[in-house]
Amino acid sequence: MSSVIITRSQNKPRRSDRLSGAQTPKRGPTMFVQIESVRRPLKRKRSPSVERKRERENIPLATPSASKGSRVPSFQLPRISQAQKKLLEHETALKQKEKDIKRREADVDKKLETMRQVEFVIDKSESALASVRKELLEFVDLHIIPGAEASLQRLEADFTCPLCLDVMACPYALNAPRCGHTFCGLCLLQWYFSCLHGCGGWHEQVECPICRSPSQIAHGLLPRSIFSCPFIPNRLVGNQIDDSVTKLSAMGALASRAMNITIGGSNKKKRKVSEIEEEKISPIVMDWAENGSSKQDWTKRMERGRTEMAFITSQWVSLTPYDFLDVKKRLGV
């Protein structure tokens, strides 16, 4: 492009000359025209992508002081929505945690209330249990212990084995005409087979260890008669002993249970109370309880004697000398 500049001279003096008061010679009017051609450079067209990039860089960020009518650039809307979304999620999570905490507090309060009720029931039960235990111990002291001691004395006085000096177990008698003594089945077998010789036979008659009445002996001819068996079970005595032992065991078990009923308190206090109460009960009575030492020993002797007697009496007609030697070896005589 080109431009024209026109300059005209004027007849008026300069301002500096007027102020100083100097006079300048007058000149005739002159005029000149100066034409100047100025060439402006052409602008380079920018691509649309560059224009949009510059527009983004020149647009200011939104500030809190911006007017309400100012519009937020469209490219910032996703960022704001994401921040709001995260804030909303965080707030929702906090509310959920608060609900969980309140629910747990309610559960804890409920459990505490249940524990208080259980403690109240336990305290009430312990007081009732202590009362029942006291009554039971009084009943044991007045009736059970005296009855158990009397039953044990009668059992030892009337049904003691003359050989082992203990309560008879599986009582048997010798098949002797003038003998009426009864022994433990195992003790009688040991006495009888102790007279067996190494040949498997008896050379002499076996006598009763108390009255010396002779009993029948086994001869070597087979088959033998069942009436030649020297062992006869005493069922009347056996039934009386079984009843007495059963009652004595029940009394001992009842006394033991009464002592083992525990109430609240420390273990040291419970042990001290139990030791004091055990002194009131005879240890012999306690031995005849279900797990007592005397009851277990009597049960073992009864079972073994019954097993050996059942074998001998059922196989007597066909037992050989070798069978007798095996029985003697099992009996340990």
mmCIF file of C-alpha atoms in Angstrom:
data_model
loop_
_atom_site.group_PDB
_atom_site.id
_atom_site.type_symbol
_atom_site.label_atom_id
_atom_site.label_comp_id
_atom_site.label_asym_id
_atom_site.label_seq_id
_atom_site.Cartn_x
_atom_site.Cartn_y
_atom_site.Cartn_z
ATOM 1 C CA MET A 1 0.000 0.000 0.000
ATOM 2 C CA SER A 2 1.138 3.643 -0.473
ATOM 3 C CA SER A 3 0.374 6.772 1.470
ATOM 4 C CA VAL A 4 0.672 10.494 0.532
ATOM 5 C CA ILE A 5 1.906 13.063 3.018
ATOM 6 C CA ILE A 6 1.241 16.760 2.140
ATOM 7 C CA THR A 7 3.086 19.495 4.002
ATOM 8 C CA ARG A 8 2.239 23.182 3.747
ATOM 9 C CA SER A 9 4.228 26.173 4.904
ATOM 10 C CA GLN A 10 2.494 28.834 6.963
ATOM 11 C CA ASN A 11 3.135 32.585 7.324
ATOM 12 C CA LYS A 12 2.883 32.439 11.087
ATOM 13 C CA PRO A 13 6.163 32.650 13.015
ATOM 14 C CA ARG A 14 7.300 29.872 15.262
ATOM 15 C CA ARG A 15 6.142 29.733 18.815
ATOM 16 C CA SER A 16 9.664 30.106 20.152
ATOM 17 C CA ASP A 17 10.161 33.250 18.107
ATOM 18 C CA ARG A 18 6.951 34.755 19.332
ATOM 19 C CA LEU A 19 7.839 34.137 22.920
ATOM 20 C CA SER A 20 11.267 35.632 22.592
ATOM 21 C CA GLY A 21 9.933 38.704 20.713
ATOM 22 C CA ALA A 22 12.376 38.421 17.878
ATOM 23 C CA GLN A 23 11.237 39.445 14.503
ATOM 24 C CA THR A 24 11.805 37.299 11.542
ATOM 25 C CA PRO A 25 11.884 38.445 8.029
ATOM 26 C CA LYS A 26 8.749 37.801 6.151
ATOM 27 C CA ARG A 27 8.881 35.427 3.399
ATOM 28 C CA GLY A 28 6.582 34.781 0.628
ATOM 29 C CA PRO A 29 4.225 31.973 0.776
ATOM 30 C CA THR A 30 5.699 28.723 -0.258
ATOM 31 C CA MET A 31 4.109 25.350 -0.597
ATOM 32 C CA PHE A 32 5.499 22.013 -1.386
ATOM 33 C CA VAL A 33 4.017 18.680 -1.636
ATOM 34 C CA GLN A 34 5.875 15.544 -0.571
ATOM 35 C CA ILE A 35 4.564 12.278 -1.663
ATOM 36 C CA GLU A 36 5.898 9.353 0.249
ATOM 37 C CA SER A 37 5.112 5.847 -0.552
ATOM 38 C CA VAL A 38 5.106 3.427 2.432
ATOM 39 C CA ARG A 39 4.808 -0.260 1.768
ATOM 40 C CA ARG A 40 3.371 -2.315 4.583
ATOM 41 C CA PRO A 41 4.400 -5.967 4.848
ATOM 42 C CA LEU A 42 1.760 -8.577 4.099
ATOM 43 C CA LYS A 43 0.460 -10.598 7.068
ATOM 44 C CA ARG A 44 1.025 -14.350 6.937
ATOM 45 C CA LYS A 45 -2.082 -16.410 7.288
ATOM 46 C CA ARG A 46 -2.079 -18.763 10.226
ATOM 47 C CA SER A 47 -3.512 -22.230 10.190
ATOM 48 C CA PRO A 48 -6.780 -22.784 12.130
ATOM 49 C CA SER A 49 -5.084 -25.122 14.648
ATOM 50 C CA VAL A 50 -2.460 -22.475 15.498
ATOM 51 C CA GLU A 51 -5.184 -19.878 15.914
ATOM 52 C CA ARG A 52 -7.132 -22.083 18.320
ATOM 53 C CA LYS A 53 -3.951 -22.814 20.324
ATOM 54 C CA ARG A 54 -3.193 -19.095 20.716
ATOM 55 C CA GLU A 55 -6.762 -18.428 21.725
ATOM 56 C CA ARG A 56 -6.461 -21.046 24.480
ATOM 57 C CA GLU A 57 -3.215 -19.504 25.742
ATOM 58 C CA ASN A 58 -4.636 -15.974 25.774
ATOM 59 C CA ILE A 59 -7.875 -16.877 27.569
ATOM 60 C CA PRO A 60 -7.460 -16.158 31.324
ATOM 61 C CA LEU A 61 -8.336 -18.806 33.942
ATOM 62 C CA ALA A 62 -11.502 -18.398 35.930
ATOM 63 C CA THR A 63 -10.936 -16.717 39.297
ATOM 64 C CA PRO A 64 -13.230 -16.400 42.291
ATOM 65 C CA SER A 65 -13.482 -12.635 41.592
ATOM 66 C CA ALA A 66 -14.890 -13.223 38.137
ATOM 67 C CA SER A 67 -18.374 -12.000 37.576
ATOM 68 C CA LYS A 68 -21.275 -14.383 37.712
ATOM 69 C CA GLY A 69 -22.005 -13.830 34.095
ATOM 70 C CA SER A 70 -18.502 -14.876 33.023
ATOM 71 C CA ARG A 71 -18.462 -18.119 31.149
ATOM 72 C CA VAL A 72 -16.075 -20.955 32.020
ATOM 73 C CA PRO A 73 -14.062 -22.227 29.093
ATOM 74 C CA SER A 74 -15.366 -25.486 27.755
ATOM 75 C CA PHE A 75 -12.043 -27.311 28.164
ATOM 76 C CA GLN A 76 -12.144 -26.760 31.992
ATOM 77 C CA LEU A 77 -15.590 -28.307 32.452
ATOM 78 C CA PRO A 78 -14.347 -31.956 32.486
ATOM 79 C CA ARG A 79 -11.784 -31.104 35.185
ATOM 80 C CA ILE A 80 -14.383 -29.433 37.380
ATOM 81 C CA SER A 81 -16.849 -32.284 36.916
ATOM 82 C CA GLN A 82 -14.182 -34.857 37.829
ATOM 83 C CA ALA A 83 -13.243 -32.927 40.980
ATOM 84 C CA GLN A 84 -16.904 -32.662 41.972
ATOM 85 C CA LYS A 85 -17.352 -36.353 41.296
ATOM 86 C CA LYS A 86 -14.371 -37.273 43.507
ATOM 87 C CA LEU A 87 -15.612 -34.957 46.234
ATOM 88 C CA LEU A 88 -19.050 -36.539 46.066
ATOM 89 C CA GLU A 89 -17.567 -40.041 46.237
ATOM 90 C CA HIS A 90 -15.424 -39.063 49.235
ATOM 91 C CA GLU A 91 -18.439 -37.559 50.985
ATOM 92 C CA THR A 92 -20.482 -40.704 50.278
ATOM 93 C CA ALA A 93 -17.692 -42.912 51.658
ATOM 94 C CA LEU A 94 -17.499 -40.805 54.827
ATOM 95 C CA LYS A 95 -21.248 -41.075 55.328
ATOM 96 C CA GLN A 96 -21.067 -44.846 54.862
ATOM 97 C CA LYS A 97 -18.237 -45.098 57.406
ATOM 98 C CA GLU A 98 -20.242 -43.016 59.832
ATOM 99 C CA LYS A 99 -23.200 -45.360 59.403
ATOM 100 C CA ASP A 100 -20.939 -48.380 59.963
ATOM 101 C CA ILE A 101 -19.502 -46.851 63.132
ATOM 102 C CA LYS A 102 -22.975 -46.116 64.479
ATOM 103 C CA ARG A 103 -24.097 -49.644 63.645
ATOM 104 C CA ARG A 104 -21.063 -51.116 65.411
ATOM 105 C CA GLU A 105 -21.687 -48.935 68.433
ATOM 106 C CA ALA A 106 -25.261 -50.200 68.517
ATOM 107 C CA ASP A 107 -24.030 -53.796 68.288
ATOM 108 C CA VAL A 108 -21.527 -53.224 71.103
ATOM 109 C CA ASP A 109 -24.225 -51.688 73.285
ATOM 110 C CA LYS A 110 -26.498 -54.628 72.549
ATOM 111 C CA LYS A 111 -23.765 -57.129 73.432
ATOM 112 C CA LEU A 112 -22.962 -55.270 76.635
ATOM 113 C CA GLU A 113 -26.609 -55.401 77.616
ATOM 114 C CA THR A 114 -26.698 -59.122 76.848
ATOM 115 C CA MET A 115 -23.573 -59.663 78.958
ATOM 116 C CA ARG A 116 -25.149 -57.805 81.850
ATOM 117 C CA GLN A 117 -28.209 -60.016 81.625
ATOM 118 C CA VAL A 118 -26.041 -63.142 81.465
ATOM 119 C CA GLU A 119 -24.029 -62.004 84.485
ATOM 120 C CA PHE A 120 -27.246 -61.449 86.391
ATOM 121 C CA VAL A 121 -28.493 -64.925 85.476
ATOM 122 C CA ILE A 122 -25.118 -66.462 86.414
ATOM 123 C CA ASP A 123 -25.099 -64.746 89.786
ATOM 124 C CA LYS A 124 -28.621 -65.932 90.420
ATOM 125 C CA SER A 125 -27.746 -69.467 89.301
ATOM 126 C CA GLU A 126 -24.632 -69.552 91.494
ATOM 127 C CA SER A 127 -26.637 -68.601 94.548
ATOM 128 C CA ALA A 128 -29.214 -71.294 93.750
ATOM 129 C CA LEU A 129 -26.433 -73.805 93.070
ATOM 130 C CA ALA A 130 -24.761 -73.001 96.362
ATOM 131 C CA SER A 131 -28.032 -73.614 98.173
ATOM 132 C CA VAL A 132 -28.591 -76.940 96.380
ATOM 133 C CA ARG A 133 -24.997 -77.981 97.037
ATOM 134 C CA LYS A 134 -25.354 -77.241 100.714
ATOM 135 C CA GLU A 135 -28.535 -79.308 100.944
ATOM 136 C CA LEU A 136 -26.960 -82.150 98.979
ATOM 137 C CA LEU A 137 -23.890 -82.230 101.201
ATOM 138 C CA GLU A 138 -26.091 -82.315 104.283
ATOM 139 C CA PHE A 139 -28.033 -85.224 102.801
ATOM 140 C CA VAL A 140 -24.778 -87.030 101.984
ATOM 141 C CA ASP A 141 -23.452 -86.478 105.494
ATOM 142 C CA LEU A 142 -26.649 -87.681 107.156
ATOM 143 C CA HIS A 143 -27.675 -90.604 104.955
ATOM 144 C CA ILE A 144 -25.260 -91.557 102.185
ATOM 145 C CA ILE A 145 -21.987 -91.788 104.069
ATOM 146 C CA PRO A 146 -23.364 -93.755 107.055
ATOM 147 C CA GLY A 147 -25.237 -96.113 104.717
ATOM 148 C CA ALA A 148 -22.169 -96.636 102.511
ATOM 149 C CA GLU A 149 -19.932 -97.377 105.488
ATOM 150 C CA ALA A 150 -22.459 -99.865 106.909
ATOM 151 C CA SER A 151 -22.832 -101.593 103.536
ATOM 152 C CA LEU A 152 -19.061 -101.864 103.141
ATOM 153 C CA GLN A 153 -18.643 -103.322 106.624
ATOM 154 C CA ARG A 154 -21.340 -105.932 105.951
ATOM 155 C CA LEU A 155 -19.779 -106.775 102.578
ATOM 156 C CA GLU A 156 -16.325 -107.266 104.070
ATOM 157 C CA ALA A 157 -17.642 -109.249 107.025
ATOM 158 C CA ASP A 158 -19.885 -111.686 105.116
ATOM 159 C CA PHE A 159 -18.305 -111.962 101.674
ATOM 160 C CA THR A 160 -14.556 -111.921 102.147
ATOM 161 C CA CYS A 161 -12.547 -114.493 100.228
ATOM 162 C CA PRO A 162 -10.505 -116.712 102.624
ATOM 163 C CA LEU A 163 -7.616 -116.850 100.132
ATOM 164 C CA CYS A 164 -7.118 -113.217 99.034
ATOM 165 C CA LEU A 165 -8.885 -111.612 102.045
ATOM 166 C CA ASP A 166 -10.775 -109.275 99.718
ATOM 167 C CA VAL A 167 -14.404 -108.995 98.643
ATOM 168 C CA MET A 168 -15.276 -112.056 96.586
ATOM 169 C CA ALA A 169 -15.410 -111.678 92.830
ATOM 170 C CA CYS A 170 -17.246 -114.320 90.779
ATOM 171 C CA PRO A 171 -17.728 -116.668 93.785
ATOM 172 C CA TYR A 172 -17.303 -120.439 93.286
ATOM 173 C CA ALA A 173 -17.232 -123.421 95.652
ATOM 174 C CA LEU A 174 -15.504 -126.811 95.482
ATOM 175 C CA ASN A 175 -17.531 -129.862 94.510
ATOM 176 C CA ALA A 176 -16.878 -131.549 97.862
ATOM 177 C CA PRO A 177 -19.594 -133.398 99.851
ATOM 178 C CA ARG A 178 -18.668 -132.012 103.262
ATOM 179 C CA CYS A 179 -17.450 -128.522 102.181
ATOM 180 C CA GLY A 180 -19.527 -125.350 102.026
ATOM 181 C CA HIS A 181 -16.834 -122.743 101.630
ATOM 182 C CA THR A 182 -16.914 -120.203 98.825
ATOM 183 C CA PHE A 183 -13.979 -118.428 97.226
ATOM 184 C CA CYS A 184 -13.223 -116.055 94.397
ATOM 185 C CA GLY A 185 -13.381 -117.942 91.122
ATOM 186 C CA LEU A 186 -9.845 -116.872 90.198
ATOM 187 C CA CYS A 187 -8.451 -117.693 93.662
ATOM 188 C CA LEU A 188 -10.043 -121.169 93.601
ATOM 189 C CA LEU A 189 -8.597 -121.916 90.156
ATOM 190 C CA GLN A 190 -5.126 -120.852 91.245
ATOM 191 C CA TRP A 191 -5.371 -123.061 94.348
ATOM 192 C CA TYR A 192 -6.635 -126.058 92.414
ATOM 193 C CA PHE A 193 -4.178 -125.851 89.501
ATOM 194 C CA SER A 194 -1.241 -125.269 91.838
ATOM 195 C CA CYS A 195 -1.545 -129.006 92.646
ATOM 196 C CA LEU A 196 -1.278 -129.970 88.953
ATOM 197 C CA HIS A 197 1.873 -131.940 88.109
ATOM 198 C CA GLY A 198 4.049 -131.461 85.076
ATOM 199 C CA CYS A 199 2.414 -134.424 83.328
ATOM 200 C CA GLY A 200 -0.892 -132.545 83.170
ATOM 201 C CA GLY A 201 -2.677 -134.587 85.842
ATOM 202 C CA TRP A 202 -3.428 -134.629 89.569
ATOM 203 C CA HIS A 203 -1.804 -137.496 91.465
ATOM 204 C CA GLU A 204 -3.547 -136.693 94.741
ATOM 205 C CA GLN A 205 -6.932 -135.343 95.687
ATOM 206 C CA VAL A 206 -7.174 -131.577 96.054
ATOM 207 C CA GLU A 207 -8.572 -130.537 99.437
ATOM 208 C CA CYS A 208 -10.452 -127.435 100.511
ATOM 209 C CA PRO A 209 -7.941 -124.884 101.861
ATOM 210 C CA ILE A 210 -10.225 -124.206 104.843
ATOM 211 C CA CYS A 211 -11.803 -127.518 105.954
ATOM 212 C CA ARG A 212 -9.551 -129.967 104.067
ATOM 213 C CA SER A 213 -12.509 -131.750 102.531
ATOM 214 C CA PRO A 214 -11.372 -133.721 99.457
ATOM 215 C CA SER A 215 -12.779 -132.774 96.067
ATOM 216 C CA GLN A 216 -13.066 -134.725 92.854
ATOM 217 C CA ILE A 217 -10.082 -134.888 90.527
ATOM 218 C CA ALA A 218 -9.992 -135.214 86.762
ATOM 219 C CA HIS A 219 -9.049 -138.624 85.367
ATOM 220 C CA GLY A 220 -7.349 -139.066 82.038
ATOM 221 C CA LEU A 221 -10.117 -140.983 80.274
ATOM 222 C CA LEU A 222 -12.008 -138.951 77.670
ATOM 223 C CA PRO A 223 -14.736 -137.959 77.491
ATOM 224 C CA ARG A 224 -15.179 -137.071 81.138
ATOM 225 C CA SER A 225 -18.472 -136.713 82.891
ATOM 226 C CA ILE A 226 -19.664 -133.156 83.435
ATOM 227 C CA PHE A 227 -20.493 -134.119 87.028
ATOM 228 C CA SER A 228 -16.797 -134.697 87.721
ATOM 229 C CA CYS A 229 -16.058 -130.965 87.362
ATOM 230 C CA PRO A 230 -14.768 -129.761 90.792
ATOM 231 C CA PHE A 231 -16.105 -126.197 90.481
ATOM 232 C CA ILE A 232 -19.661 -125.134 91.372
ATOM 233 C CA PRO A 233 -20.830 -121.499 91.019
ATOM 234 C CA ASN A 234 -22.425 -119.952 94.113
ATOM 235 C CA ARG A 235 -25.045 -117.798 92.407
ATOM 236 C CA LEU A 236 -26.843 -116.715 95.593
ATOM 237 C CA VAL A 237 -23.688 -115.222 97.064
ATOM 238 C CA GLY A 238 -22.763 -113.739 93.699
ATOM 239 C CA ASN A 239 -26.084 -111.899 93.392
ATOM 240 C CA GLN A 240 -25.816 -110.489 96.917
ATOM 241 C CA ILE A 241 -22.268 -109.286 96.287
ATOM 242 C CA ASP A 242 -23.233 -107.684 92.981
ATOM 243 C CA ASP A 243 -26.141 -105.809 94.576
ATOM 244 C CA SER A 244 -24.009 -104.586 97.477
ATOM 245 C CA VAL A 245 -21.180 -103.449 95.200
ATOM 246 C CA THR A 246 -23.632 -101.638 92.916
ATOM 247 C CA LYS A 247 -25.232 -99.768 95.822
ATOM 248 C CA LEU A 248 -21.859 -98.940 97.319
ATOM 249 C CA SER A 249 -20.619 -97.648 93.981
ATOM 250 C CA ALA A 250 -23.722 -95.484 93.558
ATOM 251 C CA MET A 251 -23.290 -94.022 97.051
ATOM 252 C CA GLY A 252 -19.637 -93.256 96.404
ATOM 253 C CA ALA A 253 -20.476 -91.652 93.053
ATOM 254 C CA LEU A 254 -23.167 -89.481 94.657
ATOM 255 C CA ALA A 255 -20.797 -88.329 97.376
ATOM 256 C CA SER A 256 -18.108 -87.594 94.782
ATOM 257 C CA ARG A 257 -20.508 -85.562 92.636
ATOM 258 C CA ALA A 258 -21.676 -83.600 95.626
ATOM 259 C CA MET A 259 -18.093 -82.627 96.381
ATOM 260 C CA ASN A 260 -17.306 -81.792 92.759
ATOM 261 C CA ILE A 261 -20.147 -79.276 92.395
ATOM 262 C CA THR A 262 -18.311 -75.945 92.083
ATOM 263 C CA ILE A 263 -19.549 -72.428 92.625
ATOM 264 C CA GLY A 264 -18.005 -69.048 91.923
ATOM 265 C CA GLY A 265 -14.647 -68.215 93.375
ATOM 266 C CA SER A 266 -10.951 -68.663 92.752
ATOM 267 C CA ASN A 267 -9.429 -72.059 92.035
ATOM 268 C CA LYS A 268 -7.465 -71.896 95.286
ATOM 269 C CA LYS A 269 -10.660 -71.380 97.278
ATOM 270 C CA LYS A 270 -12.447 -74.202 95.428
ATOM 271 C CA ARG A 271 -9.544 -76.574 96.077
ATOM 272 C CA LYS A 272 -9.468 -75.684 99.772
ATOM 273 C CA VAL A 273 -13.227 -76.257 100.144
ATOM 274 C CA SER A 274 -12.955 -79.581 98.285
ATOM 275 C CA GLU A 275 -10.119 -80.770 100.531
ATOM 276 C CA ILE A 276 -12.089 -79.907 103.660
ATOM 277 C CA GLU A 277 -15.134 -81.817 102.420
ATOM 278 C CA GLU A 278 -13.118 -84.850 101.321
ATOM 279 C CA GLU A 279 -11.949 -85.260 104.910
ATOM 280 C CA LYS A 280 -15.593 -85.797 105.960
ATOM 281 C CA ILE A 281 -15.986 -88.833 103.646
ATOM 282 C CA SER A 282 -14.202 -92.095 104.315
ATOM 283 C CA PRO A 283 -11.552 -92.776 101.640
ATOM 284 C CA ILE A 284 -12.600 -96.439 101.632
ATOM 285 C CA VAL A 285 -16.098 -95.410 100.549
ATOM 286 C CA MET A 286 -14.651 -93.206 97.823
ATOM 287 C CA ASP A 287 -12.532 -96.131 96.579
ATOM 288 C CA TRP A 288 -15.737 -98.017 95.764
ATOM 289 C CA ALA A 289 -17.057 -95.252 93.539
ATOM 290 C CA GLU A 290 -17.303 -95.892 89.801
ATOM 291 C CA ASN A 291 -13.683 -94.936 89.127
ATOM 292 C CA GLY A 292 -12.324 -95.879 92.543
ATOM 293 C CA SER A 293 -9.345 -98.195 92.889
ATOM 294 C CA SER A 294 -11.205 -100.876 94.891
ATOM 295 C CA LYS A 295 -14.076 -100.986 92.407
ATOM 296 C CA GLN A 296 -11.728 -101.293 89.417
ATOM 297 C CA ASP A 297 -9.696 -104.059 91.057
ATOM 298 C CA TRP A 298 -12.849 -106.021 91.957
ATOM 299 C CA THR A 299 -14.187 -105.657 88.399
ATOM 300 C CA LYS A 300 -10.957 -106.991 86.871
ATOM 301 C CA ARG A 301 -10.913 -110.032 89.181
ATOM 302 C CA MET A 302 -14.550 -110.763 88.478
ATOM 303 C CA GLU A 303 -14.154 -110.583 84.675
ATOM 304 C CA ARG A 304 -11.026 -112.723 84.596
ATOM 305 C CA GLY A 305 -12.450 -115.345 86.974
ATOM 306 C CA ARG A 306 -15.684 -115.523 84.991
ATOM 307 C CA THR A 307 -13.765 -115.975 81.721
ATOM 308 C CA GLU A 308 -11.520 -118.760 83.023
ATOM 309 C CA MET A 309 -14.366 -120.587 84.776
ATOM 310 C CA ALA A 310 -16.565 -120.393 81.686
ATOM 311 C CA PHE A 311 -13.817 -121.965 79.588
ATOM 312 C CA ILE A 312 -13.071 -124.802 82.030
ATOM 313 C CA THR A 313 -16.667 -125.721 82.880
ATOM 314 C CA SER A 314 -17.807 -125.650 79.251
ATOM 315 C CA GLN A 315 -14.833 -127.693 77.949
ATOM 316 C CA TRP A 316 -14.350 -129.995 80.964
ATOM 317 C CA VAL A 317 -15.475 -133.183 79.242
ATOM 318 C CA SER A 318 -12.824 -132.835 76.510
ATOM 319 C CA LEU A 319 -9.884 -131.043 78.126
ATOM 320 C CA THR A 320 -6.547 -132.793 77.667
ATOM 321 C CA PRO A 321 -3.501 -132.688 79.973
ATOM 322 C CA TYR A 322 -1.952 -130.153 77.625
ATOM 323 C CA ASP A 323 -5.004 -127.941 78.027
ATOM 324 C CA PHE A 324 -4.650 -128.168 81.815
ATOM 325 C CA LEU A 325 -0.998 -127.153 81.540
ATOM 326 C CA ASP A 326 -1.967 -124.144 79.402
ATOM 327 C CA VAL A 327 -4.522 -123.081 81.999
ATOM 328 C CA LYS A 328 -1.938 -123.413 84.772
ATOM 329 C CA LYS A 329 0.470 -121.267 82.771
ATOM 330 C CA ARG A 330 -2.167 -118.555 82.232
ATOM 331 C CA LEU A 331 -2.967 -118.514 85.936
ATOM 332 C CA GLY A 332 0.695 -118.035 86.798
ATOM 333 C CA VAL A 333 0.981 -120.847 89.376
#
